[in-house]
CSV table of C-alpha atoms in Angstrom, one decimal:
chain,number,residue,atom,x,y,z
P,1,UNK,CA,17.7,4.4,-18.8
P,2,UNK,CA,16.0,5.7,-21.9
P,3,UNK,CA,14.8,9.3,-22.0
P,4,UNK,CA,11.2,10.2,-21.3
P,5,UNK,CA,9.3,13.4,-20.9
P,6,UNK,CA,6.2,13.4,-18.7
P,7,UNK,CA,4.1,16.0,-16.9
P,8,UNK,CA,2.6,15.7,-13.5
P,9,UNK,CA,-0.9,15.5,-15.0
P,10,UNK,CA,0.3,12.5,-17.0
P,11,UNK,CA,1.6,10.9,-13.8
P,12,UNK,CA,-1.9,11.3,-12.4
P,13,UNK,CA,-3.4,9.8,-15.5
P,14,UNK,CA,-1.0,6.8,-15.2
P,15,UNK,CA,-2.1,6.3,-11.6
P,16,UNK,CA,-5.8,6.4,-12.8
P,17,UNK,CA,-4.9,3.7,-15.3
P,18,UNK,CA,-3.2,1.7,-12.6
P,19,UNK,CA,-6.4,1.9,-10.6
P,20,UNK,CA,-8.4,0.8,-13.6
P,21,UNK,CA,-6.2,-2.3,-14.0
P,22,UNK,CA,-6.5,-3.1,-10.3
P,23,UNK,CA,-10.3,-2.9,-10.3
P,24,UNK,CA,-10.3,-5.1,-13.4
P,25,UNK,CA,-8.3,-7.7,-11.6
P,26,UNK,CA,-10.8,-7.9,-8.7
P,27,UNK,CA,-13.0,-10.9,-8.1
P,28,UNK,CA,-16.4,-11.4,-6.6
P,29,UNK,CA,-16.1,-13.3,-3.3
P,30,UNK,CA,-19.8,-13.9,-2.4
P,31,UNK,CA,-22.1,-11.8,-0.3
P,32,UNK,CA,-21.2,-8.8,-2.3
P,33,UNK,CA,-17.6,-9.0,-1.3
P,34,UNK,CA,-14.5,-8.2,-3.5
P,35,UNK,CA,-11.1,-9.6,-3.3
P,36,UNK,CA,-7.8,-9.7,-5.3
P,37,UNK,CA,-5.4,-12.5,-6.1
P,38,UNK,CA,-1.7,-11.7,-5.8
P,39,UNK,CA,-1.4,-12.0,-9.6
P,40,UNK,CA,-4.3,-12.0,-12.1
P,41,UNK,CA,-3.6,-15.7,-12.9
P,42,UNK,CA,-3.8,-16.6,-9.2
P,43,UNK,CA,-6.1,-19.4,-8.2
P,44,UNK,CA,-7.5,-17.7,-5.1
P,45,UNK,CA,-8.0,-14.2,-3.7
P,46,UNK,CA,-5.6,-13.2,-0.9
P,47,UNK,CA,-6.4,-11.3,2.2
P,48,UNK,CA,-3.1,-10.1,3.7
P,49,UNK,CA,-1.6,-6.6,3.8
P,50,UNK,CA,1.5,-7.5,1.8
P,51,UNK,CA,0.3,-9.3,-1.2
P,52,UNK,CA,-3.5,-9.3,-1.0
P,53,UNK,CA,-6.7,-7.4,-0.6
P,54,UNK,CA,-5.9,-5.6,2.7
P,55,UNK,CA,-3.0,-3.9,1.0
P,56,UNK,CA,-5.2,-2.7,-1.9
P,57,UNK,CA,-7.8,-1.1,0.2
P,58,UNK,CA,-5.5,1.8,1.4
P,59,UNK,CA,-4.9,2.6,-2.3
P,60,UNK,CA,-8.6,2.7,-2.9
P,61,UNK,CA,-9.0,5.1,0.1
P,62,UNK,CA,-6.2,7.2,-1.4
P,63,UNK,CA,-7.9,7.3,-4.8
P,64,UNK,CA,-11.3,8.2,-3.2
P,65,UNK,CA,-9.7,11.1,-1.4
P,66,UNK,CA,-7.5,12.2,-4.4
P,67,UNK,CA,-10.1,12.1,-7.1
P,68,UNK,CA,-13.2,12.7,-5.0
P,69,UNK,CA,-14.7,9.6,-6.6
P,70,UNK,CA,-16.9,7.5,-4.3
P,71,UNK,CA,-16.7,4.6,-6.6
P,72,UNK,CA,-13.3,3.8,-5.1
P,73,UNK,CA,-14.9,4.0,-1.6
P,74,UNK,CA,-17.6,1.6,-2.8
P,75,UNK,CA,-14.9,-0.9,-3.9
P,76,UNK,CA,-13.2,-0.5,-0.5
P,77,UNK,CA,-16.5,-1.2,1.3
P,78,UNK,CA,-16.9,-4.4,-0.8
P,79,UNK,CA,-13.4,-5.4,0.0
P,80,UNK,CA,-14.0,-4.9,3.7
P,81,UNK,CA,-16.9,-7.5,3.5
P,82,UNK,CA,-14.4,-10.0,2.2
P,83,UNK,CA,-11.8,-9.1,4.8
P,84,UNK,CA,-14.3,-9.3,7.6
P,85,UNK,CA,-14.8,-13.0,6.7
P,86,UNK,CA,-11.1,-13.6,6.1
P,87,UNK,CA,-10.2,-12.2,9.5
P,88,UNK,CA,-12.1,-15.1,11.1
P,89,UNK,CA,-9.9,-17.7,9.4
P,90,UNK,CA,-6.2,-18.4,9.0
P,91,UNK,CA,-3.4,-19.1,11.4
P,92,UNK,CA,-1.3,-16.0,10.9
P,93,UNK,CA,-1.8,-13.1,13.3
P,94,UNK,CA,0.9,-10.7,12.0
P,95,UNK,CA,0.8,-7.2,10.5
P,96,UNK,CA,1.9,-7.9,7.0
P,97,UNK,CA,0.8,-11.5,6.5
P,98,UNK,CA,-2.1,-12.0,8.8
P,99,UNK,CA,-4.9,-10.9,11.0
P,100,UNK,CA,-3.5,-7.7,12.5
P,101,UNK,CA,-3.0,-6.1,9.1
P,102,UNK,CA,-6.5,-7.1,8.1
P,103,UNK,CA,-7.9,-5.6,11.4
P,104,UNK,CA,-5.9,-2.4,10.8
P,105,UNK,CA,-7.5,-2.0,7.3
P,106,UNK,CA,-11.0,-2.7,8.5
P,107,UNK,CA,-10.4,-0.1,11.2
P,108,UNK,CA,-9.4,2.4,8.5
P,109,UNK,CA,-12.6,1.6,6.5
P,110,UNK,CA,-14.7,2.2,9.5
P,111,UNK,CA,-12.9,5.5,10.2
P,112,UNK,CA,-12.9,6.8,6.6
P,113,UNK,CA,-16.2,5.5,5.3
P,114,UNK,CA,-18.3,5.1,8.5
P,115,UNK,CA,-18.8,1.4,8.0
P,116,UNK,CA,-19.6,0.1,11.5
P,117,UNK,CA,-19.6,-3.5,10.4
P,118,UNK,CA,-15.9,-3.1,9.4
P,119,UNK,CA,-15.2,-1.5,12.8
P,120,UNK,CA,-16.8,-4.4,14.6
P,121,UNK,CA,-14.9,-6.9,12.5
P,122,UNK,CA,-11.7,-5.2,13.3
P,123,UNK,CA,-12.4,-5.4,17.0
P,124,UNK,CA,-13.2,-9.1,16.7
P,125,UNK,CA,-10.0,-9.7,14.8
P,126,UNK,CA,-7.8,-8.0,17.3
P,127,UNK,CA,-9.5,-9.9,20.2
P,128,UNK,CA,-8.6,-13.1,18.4
P,129,UNK,CA,-5.0,-11.9,18.0
P,130,UNK,CA,-4.9,-11.1,21.7
P,131,UNK,CA,-6.2,-14.6,22.6
P,132,UNK,CA,-3.6,-16.4,20.6
P,133,UNK,CA,-0.6,-14.8,22.3
P,134,UNK,CA,1.5,-17.3,24.2
P,135,UNK,CA,3.2,-14.8,26.4
P,136,UNK,CA,6.2,-14.3,24.2
P,137,UNK,CA,5.2,-14.5,20.6
P,138,UNK,CA,2.6,-15.5,18.0
P,139,UNK,CA,4.6,-17.8,15.8
P,140,UNK,CA,8.0,-18.3,14.4
P,141,UNK,CA,8.7,-14.8,13.2
P,142,UNK,CA,9.7,-12.2,15.8
P,143,UNK,CA,10.1,-9.0,13.9
P,144,UNK,CA,8.1,-6.3,12.1
P,145,UNK,CA,6.5,-7.9,9.1
P,146,UNK,CA,5.6,-11.2,10.6
P,147,UNK,CA,5.9,-11.0,14.4
P,148,UNK,CA,5.6,-9.0,17.6
P,149,UNK,CA,6.9,-5.7,16.4
P,150,UNK,CA,4.3,-5.4,13.6
P,151,UNK,CA,1.5,-6.6,15.8
P,152,UNK,CA,2.4,-3.9,18.3
P,153,UNK,CA,2.4,-1.3,15.6
P,154,UNK,CA,-0.9,-2.5,14.2
P,155,UNK,CA,-2.5,-2.5,17.7
P,156,UNK,CA,-1.2,1.0,18.4
P,157,UNK,CA,-2.6,2.3,15.1
P,158,UNK,CA,-6.1,1.0,16.0
P,159,UNK,CA,-6.0,2.5,19.5
P,160,UNK,CA,-5.2,-0.7,21.5
P,161,UNK,CA,-2.3,0.5,23.5
P,162,UNK,CA,-2.6,-2.4,26.0
P,163,UNK,CA,-2.1,-5.0,23.2
P,164,UNK,CA,0.7,-2.9,21.7
P,165,UNK,CA,2.6,-3.0,25.0
P,166,UNK,CA,2.1,-6.7,25.5
P,167,UNK,CA,3.5,-7.4,22.1
P,168,UNK,CA,6.6,-5.3,22.7
P,169,UNK,CA,7.5,-6.3,26.3
P,170,UNK,CA,9.0,-9.7,25.3
P,171,UNK,CA,11.8,-7.9,23.5
P,172,UNK,CA,13.0,-6.6,26.9
P,173,UNK,CA,13.9,-10.2,28.0
P,174,UNK,CA,15.0,-11.7,24.7
P,175,UNK,CA,17.5,-9.0,23.6
P,176,UNK,CA,21.0,-10.3,22.8
P,177,UNK,CA,23.8,-8.0,24.0
P,178,UNK,CA,26.4,-7.0,21.4
P,179,UNK,CA,29.6,-4.9,21.7
P,180,UNK,CA,27.6,-1.8,20.6
P,181,UNK,CA,24.0,-2.5,21.7
P,182,UNK,CA,21.4,-5.3,21.3
P,183,UNK,CA,19.8,-7.4,18.6
P,184,UNK,CA,17.3,-10.2,18.2
P,185,UNK,CA,16.9,-13.4,16.2
P,186,UNK,CA,14.1,-13.0,13.7
P,187,UNK,CA,13.1,-16.6,14.2
P,188,UNK,CA,14.2,-19.5,16.4
P,189,UNK,CA,17.1,-21.7,15.6
P,190,UNK,CA,18.8,-19.5,13.0
P,191,UNK,CA,22.4,-18.2,13.2
P,192,UNK,CA,22.0,-15.1,11.0
P,193,UNK,CA,20.9,-11.8,12.6
P,194,UNK,CA,19.1,-9.5,10.2
P,195,UNK,CA,19.6,-5.7,10.6
P,196,UNK,CA,17.0,-3.7,8.7
P,197,UNK,CA,13.3,-2.7,9.0
P,198,UNK,CA,11.4,-5.6,7.4
P,199,UNK,CA,12.7,-8.6,9.3
P,200,UNK,CA,15.6,-7.2,11.4
P,201,UNK,CA,16.7,-5.2,14.3
P,202,UNK,CA,15.6,-1.8,13.0
P,203,UNK,CA,12.0,-3.0,12.5
P,204,UNK,CA,11.9,-3.9,16.2
P,205,UNK,CA,13.6,-0.6,17.1
P,206,UNK,CA,10.8,1.2,15.2
P,207,UNK,CA,8.1,-0.5,17.1
P,208,UNK,CA,9.8,-0.1,20.5
P,209,UNK,CA,10.2,3.6,19.9
P,210,UNK,CA,6.7,4.2,18.6
P,211,UNK,CA,4.9,2.2,21.3
P,212,UNK,CA,7.2,3.4,24.1
P,213,UNK,CA,6.8,7.0,23.2
P,214,UNK,CA,3.0,6.7,22.8
P,215,UNK,CA,2.5,4.9,26.2
P,216,UNK,CA,5.2,6.5,28.3
P,217,UNK,CA,7.3,3.4,28.5
P,218,UNK,CA,10.8,4.8,28.7
P,219,UNK,CA,12.2,1.3,29.0
P,220,UNK,CA,11.0,0.4,25.6
P,221,UNK,CA,12.4,3.6,24.1
P,222,UNK,CA,15.8,3.0,25.7
P,223,UNK,CA,15.8,-0.5,24.3
P,224,UNK,CA,15.1,1.0,20.9
P,225,UNK,CA,18.1,3.2,21.4
P,226,UNK,CA,20.3,0.2,22.2
P,227,UNK,CA,19.0,-1.7,19.1
P,228,UNK,CA,19.7,1.2,16.8
P,229,UNK,CA,23.2,1.6,18.3
P,230,UNK,CA,24.0,-2.0,17.3
P,231,UNK,CA,23.0,-1.3,13.7
P,232,UNK,CA,24.7,2.1,13.5
P,233,UNK,CA,28.0,0.4,14.6
P,234,UNK,CA,27.8,-1.8,11.5
P,235,UNK,CA,27.9,1.0,9.0
P,236,UNK,CA,30.6,0.5,6.5
P,237,UNK,CA,30.8,3.9,4.8
P,238,UNK,CA,33.0,5.7,7.3
P,239,UNK,CA,30.4,8.3,7.9
P,240,UNK,CA,30.0,9.6,4.4
P,241,UNK,CA,26.8,7.7,4.0
P,242,UNK,CA,25.1,4.8,5.7
P,243,UNK,CA,25.2,1.2,4.4
P,244,UNK,CA,24.8,-1.9,6.6
P,245,UNK,CA,24.9,-5.5,5.3
P,246,UNK,CA,21.7,-7.4,4.8
P,247,UNK,CA,22.6,-9.7,7.7
P,248,UNK,CA,25.5,-11.3,9.7
P,249,UNK,CA,26.3,-13.9,8.9
P,250,UNK,CA,24.7,-13.6,5.5
P,251,UNK,CA,21.2,-15.0,5.4
P,252,UNK,CA,20.6,-17.2,2.3
P,253,UNK,CA,23.7,-15.9,0.3
P,254,UNK,CA,22.5,-17.8,-2.7
P,255,UNK,CA,19.5,-15.5,-3.1
P,256,UNK,CA,20.3,-12.1,-1.5
P,257,UNK,CA,23.1,-9.6,-2.3
P,258,UNK,CA,25.2,-8.5,0.7
P,259,UNK,CA,23.9,-5.0,0.4
P,260,UNK,CA,20.4,-3.7,-0.5
P,261,UNK,CA,19.2,-0.1,-0.9
P,262,UNK,CA,15.4,-0.2,-0.7
P,263,UNK,CA,12.8,0.0,2.1
P,264,UNK,CA,13.0,-3.7,3.3
P,265,UNK,CA,16.7,-4.3,3.8
P,266,UNK,CA,18.5,-1.1,3.0
P,267,UNK,CA,19.0,2.6,3.8
P,268,UNK,CA,15.6,3.7,2.3
P,269,UNK,CA,14.0,1.8,5.2
P,270,UNK,CA,16.7,2.6,7.7
P,271,UNK,CA,16.0,6.3,7.2
P,272,UNK,CA,12.4,5.9,8.2
P,273,UNK,CA,13.5,4.4,11.5
P,274,UNK,CA,15.9,7.3,12.1
P,275,UNK,CA,13.1,9.8,11.3
P,276,UNK,CA,11.0,8.2,14.0
P,277,UNK,CA,13.9,8.2,16.5
P,278,UNK,CA,14.5,11.9,15.7
P,279,UNK,CA,10.9,12.6,16.8
P,280,UNK,CA,10.8,10.2,19.7
P,281,UNK,CA,14.1,11.3,21.2
P,282,UNK,CA,14.4,14.9,20.0
P,283,UNK,CA,18.0,14.4,19.2
P,284,UNK,CA,19.5,15.9,15.9
P,285,UNK,CA,21.9,13.0,15.5
P,286,UNK,CA,19.1,10.8,14.2
P,287,UNK,CA,18.3,13.3,11.4
P,288,UNK,CA,22.0,13.2,10.5
P,289,UNK,CA,21.8,9.5,10.1
P,290,UNK,CA,18.7,9.8,8.0
P,291,UNK,CA,20.5,12.2,5.8
P,292,UNK,CA,23.4,9.8,5.5
P,293,UNK,CA,21.0,7.1,4.4
P,294,UNK,CA,19.6,9.3,1.8
P,295,UNK,CA,23.1,10.2,0.5
P,296,UNK,CA,23.8,6.5,0.0
P,297,UNK,CA,20.4,5.9,-1.7
P,298,UNK,CA,20.8,8.9,-4.1
P,299,UNK,CA,24.3,7.9,-5.1
P,300,UNK,CA,23.8,4.1,-5.4
P,301,UNK,CA,22.8,4.2,-9.1
P,302,UNK,CA,19.2,3.3,-8.6
P,303,UNK,CA,16.7,3.2,-10.2
P,304,UNK,CA,19.0,2.1,-13.1
P,305,UNK,CA,19.5,-1.7,-13.2
P,306,UNK,CA,23.3,-1.7,-13.1
P,307,UNK,CA,23.6,-5.4,-13.0
P,308,UNK,CA,21.4,-8.5,-12.7
P,309,UNK,CA,19.8,-8.5,-9.2
P,310,UNK,CA,20.7,-5.0,-8.3
P,311,UNK,CA,17.4,-3.1,-8.9
P,312,UNK,CA,14.9,-5.5,-10.3
P,313,UNK,CA,11.7,-4.2,-8.6
P,314,UNK,CA,9.3,-1.3,-9.0
P,315,UNK,CA,7.3,-1.9,-5.9
P,316,UNK,CA,6.9,-0.3,-2.5
P,317,UNK,CA,8.7,-3.0,-0.4
P,318,UNK,CA,11.8,-3.7,-2.4
P,319,UNK,CA,11.8,-1.2,-5.2
P,320,UNK,CA,11.4,2.2,-6.6
P,321,UNK,CA,8.1,3.1,-5.1
P,322,UNK,CA,9.5,2.7,-1.6
P,323,UNK,CA,12.3,5.0,-2.3
P,324,UNK,CA,9.8,7.5,-3.8
P,325,UNK,CA,8.0,7.5,-0.4
P,326,UNK,CA,11.1,8.6,1.4
P,327,UNK,CA,12.0,11.2,-1.3
P,328,UNK,CA,8.6,12.8,-0.9
P,329,UNK,CA,9.0,12.7,2.9
P,330,UNK,CA,12.2,14.7,2.5
P,331,UNK,CA,10.7,17.2,0.1
P,332,UNK,CA,7.9,17.9,2.6
P,333,UNK,CA,10.0,17.9,5.8
P,334,UNK,CA,13.2,19.4,4.7
P,335,UNK,CA,12.6,21.3,1.5
P,336,UNK,CA,14.8,18.8,-0.4
P,337,UNK,CA,15.0,19.6,-4.1
P,338,UNK,CA,12.4,17.4,-5.8
P,339,UNK,CA,14.7,16.3,-8.6
P,340,UNK,CA,15.4,12.8,-7.4
P,341,UNK,CA,11.7,12.2,-6.7
P,342,UNK,CA,11.0,13.1,-10.3
P,343,UNK,CA,13.8,10.7,-11.5
P,344,UNK,CA,12.0,7.9,-9.6
P,345,UNK,CA,8.6,8.8,-11.0
P,346,UNK,CA,10.0,9.0,-14.5
P,347,UNK,CA,11.4,5.5,-14.1
P,348,UNK,CA,8.0,4.2,-13.0
P,349,UNK,CA,6.4,5.9,-16.0
P,350,UNK,CA,9.0,4.3,-18.3
P,351,UNK,CA,8.5,0.8,-16.9
P,352,UNK,CA,4.7,0.8,-16.8
P,353,UNK,CA,2.8,-1.4,-19.3
P,354,UNK,CA,-0.3,0.4,-20.5
P,355,UNK,CA,-3.1,-0.8,-22.8
P,356,UNK,CA,-6.8,-1.0,-22.9
P,357,UNK,CA,-6.9,-2.8,-19.5
P,358,UNK,CA,-5.0,0.0,-17.7
P,359,UNK,CA,-1.5,0.2,-16.3
P,360,UNK,CA,0.6,-2.3,-14.3
P,361,UNK,CA,4.2,-3.0,-13.5
P,362,UNK,CA,6.3,-6.2,-13.9
P,363,UNK,CA,9.3,-7.0,-11.7
P,364,UNK,CA,12.3,-8.9,-12.9
P,365,UNK,CA,13.7,-12.2,-11.6
P,366,UNK,CA,17.1,-12.4,-13.3
P,367,UNK,CA,17.5,-16.1,-12.4
P,368,UNK,CA,14.3,-17.1,-14.2
P,369,UNK,CA,13.6,-17.6,-17.9
P,370,UNK,CA,11.7,-15.6,-18.9
P,371,UNK,CA,12.9,-13.0,-16.4
P,372,UNK,CA,9.9,-10.7,-16.7
P,373,UNK,CA,7.4,-11.6,-14.0
P,374,UNK,CA,3.6,-11.4,-14.1
P,375,UNK,CA,2.4,-8.1,-12.8
P,376,UNK,CA,1.3,-8.2,-9.2
P,377,UNK,CA,-1.7,-6.4,-7.6
P,378,UNK,CA,-0.8,-5.8,-4.0
P,379,UNK,CA,1.0,-3.3,-1.8
P,380,UNK,CA,4.4,-5.0,-1.4
P,381,UNK,CA,5.5,-5.7,-5.0
P,382,UNK,CA,2.5,-4.7,-7.1
P,383,UNK,CA,0.4,-1.9,-8.5
P,384,UNK,CA,-1.4,-0.9,-5.3
P,385,UNK,CA,1.8,0.2,-3.6
P,386,UNK,CA,3.0,2.0,-6.7
P,387,UNK,CA,-0.2,3.9,-7.4
P,388,UNK,CA,-0.5,5.1,-3.9
P,389,UNK,CA,3.0,6.7,-4.1
P,390,UNK,CA,2.3,8.2,-7.5
P,391,UNK,CA,-0.9,9.9,-6.2
P,392,UNK,CA,0.9,11.3,-3.2
P,393,UNK,CA,3.6,12.7,-5.5
P,394,UNK,CA,1.0,14.4,-7.7
P,395,UNK,CA,-0.7,15.9,-4.7
P,396,UNK,CA,2.5,17.1,-3.1
P,397,UNK,CA,3.5,18.7,-6.5
P,398,UNK,CA,0.2,20.5,-7.0
P,399,UNK,CA,-1.0,21.5,-3.5
P,400,UNK,CA,1.9,20.7,-1.1
P,401,UNK,CA,-0.1,18.1,0.7
P,402,UNK,CA,2.2,15.2,1.8
P,403,UNK,CA,-0.3,13.2,3.8
P,404,UNK,CA,-1.9,9.9,3.0
P,405,UNK,CA,-5.5,9.0,3.5
P,406,UNK,CA,-4.2,5.9,5.4
P,407,UNK,CA,-1.0,6.3,7.5
P,408,UNK,CA,1.1,3.2,7.1
P,409,UNK,CA,2.2,2.2,10.6
P,410,UNK,CA,5.9,2.0,9.8
P,411,UNK,CA,6.3,5.3,8.0
P,412,UNK,CA,6.4,8.3,10.3
P,413,UNK,CA,4.1,11.2,9.6
P,414,UNK,CA,5.7,14.1,7.9
P,415,UNK,CA,6.9,16.7,10.4
P,416,UNK,CA,9.1,19.7,10.2
P,417,UNK,CA,12.2,18.8,12.1
P,418,UNK,CA,11.9,21.8,14.4
P,419,UNK,CA,8.2,21.5,15.0
P,420,UNK,CA,6.6,19.8,18.0
P,421,UNK,CA,6.1,16.1,17.4
P,422,UNK,CA,2.4,16.4,18.4
P,423,UNK,CA,1.7,18.9,15.6
P,424,UNK,CA,2.6,17.8,12.1
P,425,UNK,CA,3.2,20.8,9.9
P,426,UNK,CA,2.3,21.1,6.2
P,427,UNK,CA,5.0,21.3,3.5
P,428,UNK,CA,6.6,24.7,3.7
P,429,UNK,CA,6.3,27.5,1.1
P,430,UNK,CA,9.8,27.0,-0.5
P,431,UNK,CA,9.2,23.4,-1.3
P,432,UNK,CA,5.7,24.1,-2.5
P,433,UNK,CA,7.0,26.8,-4.8
P,434,UNK,CA,9.6,24.5,-6.4
P,435,UNK,CA,7.1,21.7,-6.8
P,436,UNK,CA,4.4,23.9,-8.3
P,437,UNK,CA,6.9,25.5,-10.7
P,438,UNK,CA,8.0,22.0,-11.9
P,439,UNK,CA,4.5,20.5,-12.0
P,440,UNK,CA,4.1,21.8,-15.6
P,441,UNK,CA,7.6,20.9,-16.7
P,442,UNK,CA,8.6,17.6,-18.3
P,443,UNK,CA,10.0,15.0,-15.9
P,444,UNK,CA,13.2,13.5,-17.3
P,445,UNK,CA,15.1,10.6,-15.8
P,446,UNK,CA,18.7,11.1,-14.8
P,447,UNK,CA,21.8,9.2,-15.8
P,448,UNK,CA,23.1,6.1,-14.2
P,449,UNK,CA,24.7,7.9,-11.2
P,450,UNK,CA,21.2,8.5,-9.7
P,451,UNK,CA,21.6,12.3,-9.7
P,452,UNK,CA,19.3,14.8,-11.4
């Protein structure tokens, strides 16, 4: 990685440039609406939370809060007009790819901006989700991003506990027993069993624990414990860290490495599940597992691209921004030194493309020629997910505030480990002091071992 010096105010300016590029990529959708394609060259605007407009609205809400600029709120309101229409169409009901995610964002626009039309559209969307349930599932996928677990989390976040429980109860009768616990197939007719948060066992565990705790369903919480036990038994580090294969047997070995390190299929996401279990079960062993995950992440070599295919993404789902989210959680909760968070930010600064249009990030596909991909707009692999984490880093550095304007349903709220789970505490004085002292110092990336 090449050296770079950057100040926190420069990170904030980069985030503002990223927002300018995002707004420049928006398209009119009719009726005063606003939408985004997945990439600027895309033929159509997209609605979903992962690649499309629903995933960009939380970043606009974040920018409105951060900068105090109602122009971002106006853009969010216009996006909500498009999303209200999009929620009436489509066949996907899931959190990340369909109607539940759209409903969640419309609900947030109602809450944050007082838009009653968005709130009514969210209620209609969730009613349609409820009507399309077959008693077991909503489609092929049966996990967090595309299936029941995510629908349960989305319903819970909008205050619909009844739908959340209905979505999670099928896991009670479909769990497969293993020597250490239980697991689930992420779709019918497939041999591979996935383990991590996005499509695997730990994503289901997260939803079971969150919904079970919120509704007093101890059977769901205990099933979450059994699912986590299966994954913990697969750790291959011998206890020094935490690293579990992508899947067993390996799912699509032609495309995916055996081990990943990011949010979707690796310890950066596993740690978020263990943080939730720590709060839901009030057992210190889960924090120890989260710490082991972080040890593995910080010593993996990321964000350096050590080999083709190792660390090719900047984004929130599979790349650097998702690790930054966890790094900031740890600074806020545990007074972790902020050095590695600063390494991640420096890498995002280095890899940004900036010009008169603003700032954006390109991921790499090492099997393609050319291998530099078109910059994406959305939350999962694009600018929206990156900008949101940069703004949080700036705010945490300057004021100690670790909270988002929009709480993502699969990232636990920051809590001091010893604090009551019902009362999130702010970042403590020691962490604030370190961050504020470093806010005026240059940020420099580390070497290839991932340490600062």
